[in-house]
Amino acid sequence: AQRVTQPEKLLSVFKGAPVELKCNYSYSGSPELFWYVQYSRQRLQLLLRHISRESIKGFTADLNKGETSFHLKKPFAQEEDSAMYYCALSPTRKGGAGGTSYGKLTFGQGTILTVHP
Amino acid sequence: DGGITQSPKYLFRKEGQNVTLSCEQNLNHDAMYWYRQDPGQGLRLIYYSQIVNDFQKGDIAEGYSVSREKKESFPLTVTSAQKNPTAFYLCASRGTGFGWYGLNEQFFGPGTRLTVL
């Protein structure tokens, strides 16, 4: 069974400081990893996914298969980054979990990021 | 604001009553999901459906039931058997098919907050 762990429930930084939200996973196959974000009074939305290797709002995340991690990083945090962040895992289409599990997300517990002025 | 809608926004239920939460999407997505969000526990999958007239239990299906008679709709019934139903419920949908880059992204509704009195 897959599992996603976000060890920090709360994370506080000051504006302009670097921020790293940790995510570790366990999965026997080759997963797809995502970061979702929920701003205050807004719906949950996708921030970025590992397969696209993109930077969204200054955030990046690298999949480290050796350490089974997918940490989210931003070199200079902004106040508008304050939100709840979820790391999520999905079996791949070629994964051992099979076709019916493709697209099914397993979420971590979430990290509330607060960026102070 | 189209996409995925959930109703009602707030719902109050007396113990022993069944209630049904609505989820509708106009994204022409085949797959739909129901999650429960509790503080400190992240999102947990209740039920999911990859196609009309088919659905699968998620990780915490006990005390819940669903139907998928139409592609656009995936209502969730919280039955009296659910021991701790007070929570925030999120519905999501995902496009399926081949050759689409955003294939594995789930789009979320605004949520329904259910409180048992």
JSON list of C-alpha atoms in Angstrom, two decimals:
[
{"chain": "A", "resi": 1, "resn": "ALA", "atom": "CA", "xyz": [0.00, 0.00, 0.00]},
{"chain": "A", "resi": 2, "resn": "GLN", "atom": "CA", "xyz": [1.17, 3.52, -0.68]},
{"chain": "A", "resi": 3, "resn": "ARG", "atom": "CA", "xyz": [1.78, 6.05, 2.03]},
{"chain": "A", "resi": 4, "resn": "VAL", "atom": "CA", "xyz": [2.67, 9.74, 2.08]},
{"chain": "A", "resi": 5, "resn": "THR", "atom": "CA", "xyz": [4.17, 11.43, 5.11]},
{"chain": "A", "resi": 6, "resn": "GLN", "atom": "CA", "xyz": [4.51, 15.13, 5.75]},
{"chain": "A", "resi": 7, "resn": "PRO", "atom": "CA", "xyz": [6.37, 15.37, 9.06]},
{"chain": "A", "resi": 8, "resn": "GLU", "atom": "CA", "xyz": [5.60, 19.03, 9.77]},
{"chain": "A", "resi": 9, "resn": "LYS", "atom": "CA", "xyz": [2.04, 20.04, 10.61]},
{"chain": "A", "resi": 10, "resn": "LEU", "atom": "CA", "xyz": [3.05, 23.68, 10.95]},
{"chain": "A", "resi": 11, "resn": "LEU", "atom": "CA", "xyz": [5.88, 25.64, 9.38]},
{"chain": "A", "resi": 12, "resn": "SER", "atom": "CA", "xyz": [6.59, 29.32, 9.97]},
{"chain": "A", "resi": 13, "resn": "VAL", "atom": "CA", "xyz": [9.11, 31.46, 8.14]},
{"chain": "A", "resi": 14, "resn": "PHE", "atom": "CA", "xyz": [9.70, 35.15, 7.56]},
{"chain": "A", "resi": 15, "resn": "LYS", "atom": "CA", "xyz": [9.20, 36.84, 4.24]},
{"chain": "A", "resi": 16, "resn": "GLY", "atom": "CA", "xyz": [12.24, 36.47, 2.03]},
{"chain": "A", "resi": 17, "resn": "ALA", "atom": "CA", "xyz": [13.53, 33.39, 3.83]},
{"chain": "A", "resi": 18, "resn": "PRO", "atom": "CA", "xyz": [13.92, 30.03, 2.09]},
{"chain": "A", "resi": 19, "resn": "VAL", "atom": "CA", "xyz": [11.24, 27.47, 2.76]},
{"chain": "A", "resi": 20, "resn": "GLU", "atom": "CA", "xyz": [11.19, 23.70, 2.40]},
{"chain": "A", "resi": 21, "resn": "LEU", "atom": "CA", "xyz": [8.12, 21.54, 2.98]},
{"chain": "A", "resi": 22, "resn": "LYS", "atom": "CA", "xyz": [9.06, 17.92, 3.44]},
{"chain": "A", "resi": 23, "resn": "CYS", "atom": "CA", "xyz": [7.32, 14.96, 1.86]},
{"chain": "A", "resi": 24, "resn": "ASN", "atom": "CA", "xyz": [8.32, 11.31, 2.03]},
{"chain": "A", "resi": 25, "resn": "TYR", "atom": "CA", "xyz": [6.52, 8.44, 0.41]},
{"chain": "A", "resi": 26, "resn": "SER", "atom": "CA", "xyz": [6.45, 4.68, 0.30]},
{"chain": "A", "resi": 27, "resn": "TYR", "atom": "CA", "xyz": [5.27, 2.84, -2.79]},
{"chain": "A", "resi": 28, "resn": "SER", "atom": "CA", "xyz": [6.45, -0.36, -4.41]},
{"chain": "A", "resi": 29, "resn": "GLY", "atom": "CA", "xyz": [6.08, 0.85, -7.98]},
{"chain": "A", "resi": 30, "resn": "SER", "atom": "CA", "xyz": [6.98, 4.03, -9.81]},
{"chain": "A", "resi": 31, "resn": "PRO", "atom": "CA", "xyz": [4.69, 6.79, -8.57]},
{"chain": "A", "resi": 32, "resn": "GLU", "atom": "CA", "xyz": [3.56, 10.16, -9.76]},
{"chain": "A", "resi": 33, "resn": "LEU", "atom": "CA", "xyz": [4.00, 12.84, -7.12]},
{"chain": "A", "resi": 34, "resn": "PHE", "atom": "CA", "xyz": [2.08, 16.07, -6.73]},
{"chain": "A", "resi": 35, "resn": "TRP", "atom": "CA", "xyz": [1.87, 19.11, -4.52]},
{"chain": "A", "resi": 36, "resn": "TYR", "atom": "CA", "xyz": [-1.57, 20.58, -3.94]},
{"chain": "A", "resi": 37, "resn": "VAL", "atom": "CA", "xyz": [-2.23, 23.91, -2.21]},
{"chain": "A", "resi": 38, "resn": "GLN", "atom": "CA", "xyz": [-5.27, 25.29, -0.42]},
{"chain": "A", "resi": 39, "resn": "TYR", "atom": "CA", "xyz": [-5.27, 29.04, 0.16]},
{"chain": "A", "resi": 40, "resn": "SER", "atom": "CA", "xyz": [-7.64, 30.56, 2.68]},
{"chain": "A", "resi": 41, "resn": "ARG", "atom": "CA", "xyz": [-11.25, 30.42, 1.44]},
{"chain": "A", "resi": 42, "resn": "GLN", "atom": "CA", "xyz": [-10.21, 28.84, -1.84]},
{"chain": "A", "resi": 43, "resn": "ARG", "atom": "CA", "xyz": [-10.56, 25.33, -3.14]},
{"chain": "A", "resi": 44, "resn": "LEU", "atom": "CA", "xyz": [-7.75, 22.82, -3.24]},
{"chain": "A", "resi": 45, "resn": "GLN", "atom": "CA", "xyz": [-5.71, 23.16, -6.43]},
{"chain": "A", "resi": 46, "resn": "LEU", "atom": "CA", "xyz": [-2.72, 21.56, -8.05]},
{"chain": "A", "resi": 47, "resn": "LEU", "atom": "CA", "xyz": [0.54, 23.45, -7.51]},
{"chain": "A", "resi": 48, "resn": "LEU", "atom": "CA", "xyz": [2.95, 21.24, -9.39]},
{"chain": "A", "resi": 49, "resn": "ARG", "atom": "CA", "xyz": [3.72, 17.66, -10.39]},
{"chain": "A", "resi": 50, "resn": "HIS", "atom": "CA", "xyz": [7.08, 15.94, -10.66]},
{"chain": "A", "resi": 51, "resn": "ILE", "atom": "CA", "xyz": [6.75, 14.79, -14.26]},
{"chain": "A", "resi": 52, "resn": "SER", "atom": "CA", "xyz": [6.49, 18.32, -15.58]},
{"chain": "A", "resi": 53, "resn": "ARG", "atom": "CA", "xyz": [9.66, 19.54, -13.82]},
{"chain": "A", "resi": 54, "resn": "GLU", "atom": "CA", "xyz": [8.21, 23.01, -13.74]},
{"chain": "A", "resi": 55, "resn": "SER", "atom": "CA", "xyz": [8.45, 25.91, -11.33]},
{"chain": "A", "resi": 56, "resn": "ILE", "atom": "CA", "xyz": [5.15, 27.36, -10.24]},
{"chain": "A", "resi": 57, "resn": "LYS", "atom": "CA", "xyz": [5.00, 30.59, -8.21]},
{"chain": "A", "resi": 58, "resn": "GLY", "atom": "CA", "xyz": [8.71, 30.11, -7.52]},
{"chain": "A", "resi": 59, "resn": "PHE", "atom": "CA", "xyz": [8.22, 26.65, -6.04]},
{"chain": "A", "resi": 60, "resn": "THR", "atom": "CA", "xyz": [10.11, 23.58, -7.23]},
{"chain": "A", "resi": 61, "resn": "ALA", "atom": "CA", "xyz": [10.10, 19.98, -6.15]},
{"chain": "A", "resi": 62, "resn": "ASP", "atom": "CA", "xyz": [12.48, 17.22, -7.14]},
{"chain": "A", "resi": 63, "resn": "LEU", "atom": "CA", "xyz": [11.62, 13.56, -6.91]},
{"chain": "A", "resi": 64, "resn": "ASN", "atom": "CA", "xyz": [14.41, 11.70, -5.13]},
{"chain": "A", "resi": 65, "resn": "LYS", "atom": "CA", "xyz": [13.74, 8.02, -5.64]},
{"chain": "A", "resi": 66, "resn": "GLY", "atom": "CA", "xyz": [16.70, 6.98, -3.51]},
{"chain": "A", "resi": 67, "resn": "GLU", "atom": "CA", "xyz": [15.39, 8.84, -0.50]},
{"chain": "A", "resi": 68, "resn": "THR", "atom": "CA", "xyz": [11.73, 8.42, -1.55]},
{"chain": "A", "resi": 69, "resn": "SER", "atom": "CA", "xyz": [11.19, 12.14, -1.06]},
{"chain": "A", "resi": 70, "resn": "PHE", "atom": "CA", "xyz": [9.50, 14.96, -2.93]},
{"chain": "A", "resi": 71, "resn": "HIS", "atom": "CA", "xyz": [10.25, 18.07, -0.92]},
{"chain": "A", "resi": 72, "resn": "LEU", "atom": "CA", "xyz": [8.78, 21.41, -1.98]},
{"chain": "A", "resi": 73, "resn": "LYS", "atom": "CA", "xyz": [11.18, 24.35, -2.00]},
{"chain": "A", "resi": 74, "resn": "LYS", "atom": "CA", "xyz": [11.14, 28.07, -2.58]},
{"chain": "A", "resi": 75, "resn": "PRO", "atom": "CA", "xyz": [14.21, 30.25, -2.16]},
{"chain": "A", "resi": 76, "resn": "PHE", "atom": "CA", "xyz": [12.37, 33.40, -1.06]},
{"chain": "A", "resi": 77, "resn": "ALA", "atom": "CA", "xyz": [9.00, 32.97, 0.65]},
{"chain": "A", "resi": 78, "resn": "GLN", "atom": "CA", "xyz": [6.24, 35.55, 0.18]},
{"chain": "A", "resi": 79, "resn": "GLU", "atom": "CA", "xyz": [3.31, 36.34, 2.46]},
{"chain": "A", "resi": 80, "resn": "GLU", "atom": "CA", "xyz": [0.89, 35.14, -0.21]},
{"chain": "A", "resi": 81, "resn": "ASP", "atom": "CA", "xyz": [2.46, 31.68, 0.03]},
{"chain": "A", "resi": 82, "resn": "SER", "atom": "CA", "xyz": [0.73, 31.17, 3.37]},
{"chain": "A", "resi": 83, "resn": "ALA", "atom": "CA", "xyz": [-1.57, 28.20, 2.87]},
{"chain": "A", "resi": 84, "resn": "MET", "atom": "CA", "xyz": [-2.12, 24.51, 3.53]},
{"chain": "A", "resi": 85, "resn": "TYR", "atom": "CA", "xyz": [0.10, 22.31, 1.37]},
{"chain": "A", "resi": 86, "resn": "TYR", "atom": "CA", "xyz": [-0.55, 18.66, 0.62]},
{"chain": "A", "resi": 87, "resn": "CYS", "atom": "CA", "xyz": [1.81, 16.18, -0.96]},
{"chain": "A", "resi": 88, "resn": "ALA", "atom": "CA", "xyz": [0.06, 13.43, -2.91]},
{"chain": "A", "resi": 89, "resn": "LEU", "atom": "CA", "xyz": [0.98, 10.23, -4.71]},
{"chain": "A", "resi": 90, "resn": "SER", "atom": "CA", "xyz": [-0.68, 8.36, -7.55]},
{"chain": "A", "resi": 91, "resn": "PRO", "atom": "CA", "xyz": [0.23, 5.03, -9.10]},
{"chain": "A", "resi": 92, "resn": "THR", "atom": "CA", "xyz": [1.43, 5.43, -12.67]},
{"chain": "A", "resi": 93, "resn": "ARG", "atom": "CA", "xyz": [-0.36, 3.88, -15.59]},
{"chain": "A", "resi": 94, "resn": "LYS", "atom": "CA", "xyz": [2.45, 1.33, -15.78]},
{"chain": "A", "resi": 95, "resn": "GLY", "atom": "CA", "xyz": [2.59, 0.88, -12.01]},
{"chain": "A", "resi": 96, "resn": "GLY", "atom": "CA", "xyz": [2.11, -2.39, -10.25]},
{"chain": "A", "resi": 97, "resn": "ALA", "atom": "CA", "xyz": [-1.17, -1.29, -8.70]},
{"chain": "A", "resi": 98, "resn": "GLY", "atom": "CA", "xyz": [-2.99, -1.73, -11.96]},
{"chain": "A", "resi": 99, "resn": "GLY", "atom": "CA", "xyz": [-5.33, 0.31, -14.09]},
{"chain": "A", "resi": 100, "resn": "THR", "atom": "CA", "xyz": [-8.15, 0.82, -11.60]},
{"chain": "A", "resi": 101, "resn": "SER", "atom": "CA", "xyz": [-5.80, 2.57, -9.19]},
{"chain": "A", "resi": 102, "resn": "TYR", "atom": "CA", "xyz": [-4.41, 4.95, -11.79]},
{"chain": "A", "resi": 103, "resn": "GLY", "atom": "CA", "xyz": [-5.36, 8.48, -10.85]},
{"chain": "A", "resi": 104, "resn": "LYS", "atom": "CA", "xyz": [-6.25, 7.55, -7.28]},
{"chain": "A", "resi": 105, "resn": "LEU", "atom": "CA", "xyz": [-4.45, 9.97, -4.99]},
{"chain": "A", "resi": 106, "resn": "THR", "atom": "CA", "xyz": [-3.03, 9.26, -1.55]},
{"chain": "A", "resi": 107, "resn": "PHE", "atom": "CA", "xyz": [-2.48, 12.46, 0.40]},
{"chain": "A", "resi": 108, "resn": "GLY", "atom": "CA", "xyz": [-0.16, 13.33, 3.22]},
{"chain": "A", "resi": 109, "resn": "GLN", "atom": "CA", "xyz": [-1.42, 14.93, 6.40]},
{"chain": "A", "resi": 110, "resn": "GLY", "atom": "CA", "xyz": [-0.74, 18.44, 5.15]},
{"chain": "A", "resi": 111, "resn": "THR", "atom": "CA", "xyz": [1.54, 21.27, 6.28]},
{"chain": "A", "resi": 112, "resn": "ILE", "atom": "CA", "xyz": [0.25, 24.71, 7.18]},
{"chain": "A", "resi": 113, "resn": "LEU", "atom": "CA", "xyz": [2.79, 27.26, 5.99]},
{"chain": "A", "resi": 114, "resn": "THR", "atom": "CA", "xyz": [2.73, 30.71, 7.53]},
{"chain": "A", "resi": 115, "resn": "VAL", "atom": "CA", "xyz": [4.94, 33.43, 6.09]},
{"chain": "A", "resi": 116, "resn": "HIS", "atom": "CA", "xyz": [5.36, 36.37, 8.45]},
{"chain": "A", "resi": 117, "resn": "PRO", "atom": "CA", "xyz": [6.03, 39.91, 7.20]},
{"chain": "B", "resi": 1, "resn": "ASP", "atom": "CA", "xyz": [-17.43, 29.62, -11.79]},
{"chain": "B", "resi": 2, "resn": "GLY", "atom": "CA", "xyz": [-18.07, 26.29, -13.49]},
{"chain": "B", "resi": 3, "resn": "GLY", "atom": "CA", "xyz": [-16.07, 23.14, -13.16]},
{"chain": "B", "resi": 4, "resn": "ILE", "atom": "CA", "xyz": [-17.09, 21.27, -10.04]},
{"chain": "B", "resi": 5, "resn": "THR", "atom": "CA", "xyz": [-19.85, 22.35, -7.74]},
{"chain": "B", "resi": 6, "resn": "GLN", "atom": "CA", "xyz": [-20.84, 20.95, -4.38]},
{"chain": "B", "resi": 7, "resn": "SER", "atom": "CA", "xyz": [-23.98, 21.63, -2.43]},
{"chain": "B", "resi": 8, "resn": "PRO", "atom": "CA", "xyz": [-24.86, 22.56, 0.15]},
{"chain": "B", "resi": 9, "resn": "LYS", "atom": "CA", "xyz": [-21.92, 24.52, 1.52]},
{"chain": "B", "resi": 10, "resn": "TYR", "atom": "CA", "xyz": [-22.97, 23.78, 5.10]},
{"chain": "B", "resi": 11, "resn": "LEU", "atom": "CA", "xyz": [-25.10, 20.89, 6.27]},
{"chain": "B", "resi": 12, "resn": "PHE", "atom": "CA", "xyz": [-26.39, 19.99, 9.68]},
{"chain": "B", "resi": 13, "resn": "ARG", "atom": "CA", "xyz": [-27.65, 16.56, 10.56]},
{"chain": "B", "resi": 14, "resn": "LYS", "atom": "CA", "xyz": [-29.22, 14.98, 13.56]},
{"chain": "B", "resi": 15, "resn": "GLU", "atom": "CA", "xyz": [-27.82, 11.71, 14.78]},
{"chain": "B", "resi": 16, "resn": "GLY", "atom": "CA", "xyz": [-29.48, 8.75, 13.12]},
{"chain": "B", "resi": 17, "resn": "GLN", "atom": "CA", "xyz": [-30.28, 10.59, 9.90]},
{"chain": "B", "resi": 18, "resn": "ASN", "atom": "CA", "xyz": [-28.91, 9.92, 6.45]},
{"chain": "B", "resi": 19, "resn": "VAL", "atom": "CA", "xyz": [-27.83, 12.91, 4.38]},
{"chain": "B", "resi": 20, "resn": "THR", "atom": "CA", "xyz": [-26.77, 13.23, 0.76]},
{"chain": "B", "resi": 21, "resn": "LEU", "atom": "CA", "xyz": [-24.06, 15.57, -0.46]},
{"chain": "B", "resi": 22, "resn": "SER", "atom": "CA", "xyz": [-24.24, 16.70, -4.05]},
{"chain": "B", "resi": 23, "resn": "CYS", "atom": "CA", "xyz": [-21.32, 16.87, -6.49]},
{"chain": "B", "resi": 24, "resn": "GLU", "atom": "CA", "xyz": [-21.73, 17.98, -10.10]},
{"chain": "B", "resi": 25, "resn": "GLN", "atom": "CA", "xyz": [-19.11, 18.63, -12.77]},
{"chain": "B", "resi": 26, "resn": "ASN", "atom": "CA", "xyz": [-19.33, 20.07, -16.28]},
{"chain": "B", "resi": 27, "resn": "LEU", "atom": "CA", "xyz": [-15.76, 19.20, -17.26]},
{"chain": "B", "resi": 28, "resn": "ASN", "atom": "CA", "xyz": [-16.76, 16.05, -19.10]},
{"chain": "B", "resi": 29, "resn": "HIS", "atom": "CA", "xyz": [-14.52, 14.06, -16.76]},
{"chain": "B", "resi": 30, "resn": "ASP", "atom": "CA", "xyz": [-14.95, 10.33, -16.45]},
{"chain": "B", "resi": 31, "resn": "ALA", "atom": "CA", "xyz": [-13.43, 9.88, -13.00]},
{"chain": "B", "resi": 32, "resn": "MET", "atom": "CA", "xyz": [-14.83, 11.35, -9.79]},
{"chain": "B", "resi": 33, "resn": "TYR", "atom": "CA", "xyz": [-13.74, 11.11, -6.17]},
{"chain": "B", "resi": 34, "resn": "TRP", "atom": "CA", "xyz": [-14.96, 11.82, -2.66]},
{"chain": "B", "resi": 35, "resn": "TYR", "atom": "CA", "xyz": [-12.55, 12.76, 0.11]},
{"chain": "B", "resi": 36, "resn": "ARG", "atom": "CA", "xyz": [-12.95, 13.57, 3.74]},
{"chain": "B", "resi": 37, "resn": "GLN", "atom": "CA", "xyz": [-10.71, 16.27, 5.22]},
{"chain": "B", "resi": 38, "resn": "ASP", "atom": "CA", "xyz": [-10.03, 16.27, 8.95]},
{"chain": "B", "resi": 39, "resn": "PRO", "atom": "CA", "xyz": [-7.50, 18.44, 10.81]},
{"chain": "B", "resi": 40, "resn": "GLY", "atom": "CA", "xyz": [-4.16, 16.67, 11.11]},
{"chain": "B", "resi": 41, "resn": "GLN", "atom": "CA", "xyz": [-5.24, 13.75, 8.92]},
{"chain": "B", "resi": 42, "resn": "GLY", "atom": "CA", "xyz": [-5.11, 15.22, 5.48]},
{"chain": "B", "resi": 43, "resn": "LEU", "atom": "CA", "xyz": [-7.52, 14.00, 2.83]},
{"chain": "B", "resi": 44, "resn": "ARG", "atom": "CA", "xyz": [-8.74, 10.45, 2.95]},
{"chain": "B", "resi": 45, "resn": "LEU", "atom": "CA", "xyz": [-10.45, 8.77, 0.03]},
{"chain": "B", "resi": 46, "resn": "ILE", "atom": "CA", "xyz": [-14.01, 7.59, 0.65]},
{"chain": "B", "resi": 47, "resn": "TYR", "atom": "CA", "xyz": [-15.19, 6.38, -2.76]},
{"chain": "B", "resi": 48, "resn": "TYR", "atom": "CA", "xyz": [-14.17, 6.84, -6.36]},
{"chain": "B", "resi": 49, "resn": "SER", "atom": "CA", "xyz": [-15.65, 6.18, -9.76]},
{"chain": "B", "resi": 50, "resn": "GLN", "atom": "CA", "xyz": [-13.67, 5.75, -12.96]},
{"chain": "B", "resi": 51, "resn": "ILE", "atom": "CA", "xyz": [-16.71, 5.59, -15.20]},
{"chain": "B", "resi": 52, "resn": "VAL", "atom": "CA", "xyz": [-20.49, 5.84, -15.14]},
{"chain": "B", "resi": 53, "resn": "ASN", "atom": "CA", "xyz": [-22.29, 3.02, -13.35]},
{"chain": "B", "resi": 54, "resn": "ASP", "atom": "CA", "xyz": [-19.11, 1.87, -11.65]},
{"chain": "B", "resi": 55, "resn": "PHE", "atom": "CA", "xyz": [-17.49, 2.86, -8.36]},
{"chain": "B", "resi": 56, "resn": "GLN", "atom": "CA", "xyz": [-14.93, 1.52, -5.90]},
{"chain": "B", "resi": 57, "resn": "LYS", "atom": "CA", "xyz": [-14.46, 1.80, -2.17]},
{"chain": "B", "resi": 58, "resn": "GLY", "atom": "CA", "xyz": [-11.66, 4.00, -0.98]},
{"chain": "B", "resi": 59, "resn": "ASP", "atom": "CA", "xyz": [-9.79, 3.81, 2.29]},
{"chain": "B", "resi": 60, "resn": "ILE", "atom": "CA", "xyz": [-12.66, 4.83, 4.59]},
{"chain": "B", "resi": 61, "resn": "ALA", "atom": "CA", "xyz": [-15.86, 3.73, 2.86]},
{"chain": "B", "resi": 62, "resn": "GLU", "atom": "CA", "xyz": [-17.66, 2.36, 5.93]},
{"chain": "B", "resi": 63, "resn": "GLY", "atom": "CA", "xyz": [-20.82, 4.31, 6.67]},
{"chain": "B", "resi": 64, "resn": "TYR", "atom": "CA", "xyz": [-20.93, 5.94, 3.23]},
{"chain": "B", "resi": 65, "resn": "SER", "atom": "CA", "xyz": [-22.59, 5.09, -0.07]},
{"chain": "B", "resi": 66, "resn": "VAL", "atom": "CA", "xyz": [-22.45, 6.56, -3.56]},
{"chain": "B", "resi": 67, "resn": "SER", "atom": "CA", "xyz": [-24.05, 6.25, -6.96]},
{"chain": "B", "resi": 68, "resn": "ARG", "atom": "CA", "xyz": [-22.86, 7.17, -10.43]},
{"chain": "B", "resi": 69, "resn": "GLU", "atom": "CA", "xyz": [-25.88, 7.12, -12.72]},
{"chain": "B", "resi": 70, "resn": "LYS", "atom": "CA", "xyz": [-24.74, 10.11, -14.74]},
{"chain": "B", "resi": 71, "resn": "LYS", "atom": "CA", "xyz": [-21.30, 11.21, -15.85]},
{"chain": "B", "resi": 72, "resn": "GLU", "atom": "CA", "xyz": [-21.82, 14.67, -14.37]},
{"chain": "B", "resi": 73, "resn": "SER", "atom": "CA", "xyz": [-23.01, 13.62, -10.93]},
{"chain": "B", "resi": 74, "resn": "PHE", "atom": "CA", "xyz": [-21.52, 11.64, -8.05]},
{"chain": "B", "resi": 75, "resn": "PRO", "atom": "CA", "xyz": [-23.63, 12.08, -4.90]},
{"chain": "B", "resi": 76, "resn": "LEU", "atom": "CA", "xyz": [-22.38, 10.87, -1.54]},
{"chain": "B", "resi": 77, "resn": "THR", "atom": "CA", "xyz": [-24.73, 9.62, 1.16]},
{"chain": "B", "resi": 78, "resn": "VAL", "atom": "CA", "xyz": [-23.54, 9.74, 4.73]},
{"chain": "B", "resi": 79, "resn": "THR", "atom": "CA", "xyz": [-25.52, 7.10, 6.56]},
{"chain": "B", "resi": 80, "resn": "SER", "atom": "CA", "xyz": [-26.36, 6.75, 10.22]},
{"chain": "B", "resi": 81, "resn": "ALA", "atom": "CA", "xyz": [-23.75, 3.97, 10.35]},
{"chain": "B", "resi": 82, "resn": "GLN", "atom": "CA", "xyz": [-20.94, 6.48, 9.97]},
{"chain": "B", "resi": 83, "resn": "LYS", "atom": "CA", "xyz": [-19.72, 6.91, 13.53]},
{"chain": "B", "resi": 84, "resn": "ASN", "atom": "CA", "xyz": [-17.99, 10.25, 13.21]},
{"chain": "B", "resi": 85, "resn": "PRO", "atom": "CA", "xyz": [-19.46, 12.07, 10.22]},
{"chain": "B", "resi": 86, "resn": "THR", "atom": "CA", "xyz": [-18.65, 15.65, 11.23]},
{"chain": "B", "resi": 87, "resn": "ALA", "atom": "CA", "xyz": [-16.02, 16.73, 8.70]},
{"chain": "B", "resi": 88, "resn": "PHE", "atom": "CA", "xyz": [-15.28, 18.70, 5.56]},
{"chain": "B", "resi": 89, "resn": "TYR", "atom": "CA", "xyz": [-16.10, 16.72, 2.40]},
{"chain": "B", "resi": 90, "resn": "LEU", "atom": "CA", "xyz": [-14.38, 17.35, -0.90]},
{"chain": "B", "resi": 91, "resn": "CYS", "atom": "CA", "xyz": [-15.39, 16.09, -4.30]},
{"chain": "B", "resi": 92, "resn": "ALA", "atom": "CA", "xyz": [-12.94, 15.92, -7.20]},
{"chain": "B", "resi": 93, "resn": "SER", "atom": "CA", "xyz": [-12.91, 14.88, -10.83]},
{"chain": "B", "resi": 94, "resn": "ARG", "atom": "CA", "xyz": [-10.24, 13.87, -13.32]},
{"chain": "B", "resi": 95, "resn": "GLY", "atom": "CA", "xyz": [-10.13, 13.55, -17.08]},
{"chain": "B", "resi": 96, "resn": "THR", "atom": "CA", "xyz": [-9.25, 10.18, -18.53]},
{"chain": "B", "resi": 97, "resn": "GLY", "atom": "CA", "xyz": [-8.11, 8.95, -21.91]},
{"chain": "B", "resi": 98, "resn": "PHE", "atom": "CA", "xyz": [-4.77, 8.80, -23.61]},
{"chain": "B", "resi": 99, "resn": "GLY", "atom": "CA", "xyz": [-2.27, 11.35, -24.79]},
{"chain": "B", "resi": 100, "resn": "TRP", "atom": "CA", "xyz": [-3.31, 14.22, -22.58]},
{"chain": "B", "resi": 101, "resn": "TYR", "atom": "CA", "xyz": [-0.64, 15.94, -20.51]},
{"chain": "B", "resi": 102, "resn": "GLY", "atom": "CA", "xyz": [-2.92, 16.93, -17.68]},
{"chain": "B", "resi": 103, "resn": "LEU", "atom": "CA", "xyz": [-4.34, 13.47, -17.46]},
{"chain": "B", "resi": 104, "resn": "ASN", "atom": "CA", "xyz": [-3.65, 12.77, -13.84]},
{"chain": "B", "resi": 105, "resn": "GLU", "atom": "CA", "xyz": [-4.68, 16.11, -12.33]},
{"chain": "B", "resi": 106, "resn": "GLN", "atom": "CA", "xyz": [-7.68, 16.12, -10.04]},
{"chain": "B", "resi": 107, "resn": "PHE", "atom": "CA", "xyz": [-9.88, 19.21, -9.90]},
{"chain": "B", "resi": 108, "resn": "PHE", "atom": "CA", "xyz": [-11.62, 19.89, -6.61]},
{"chain": "B", "resi": 109, "resn": "GLY", "atom": "CA", "xyz": [-14.94, 21.34, -5.63]},
{"chain": "B", "resi": 110, "resn": "PRO", "atom": "CA", "xyz": [-15.38, 23.96, -2.89]},
{"chain": "B", "resi": 111, "resn": "GLY", "atom": "CA", "xyz": [-16.43, 21.41, -0.29]},
{"chain": "B", "resi": 112, "resn": "THR", "atom": "CA", "xyz": [-19.35, 20.74, 2.05]},
{"chain": "B", "resi": 113, "resn": "ARG", "atom": "CA", "xyz": [-18.99, 21.07, 5.79]},
{"chain": "B", "resi": 114, "resn": "LEU", "atom": "CA", "xyz": [-21.16, 18.52, 7.56]},
{"chain": "B", "resi": 115, "resn": "THR", "atom": "CA", "xyz": [-21.93, 18.89, 11.24]},
{"chain": "B", "resi": 116, "resn": "VAL", "atom": "CA", "xyz": [-23.80, 16.32, 13.27]},
{"chain": "B", "resi": 117, "resn": "LEU", "atom": "CA", "xyz": [-25.83, 17.84, 16.07]}
]
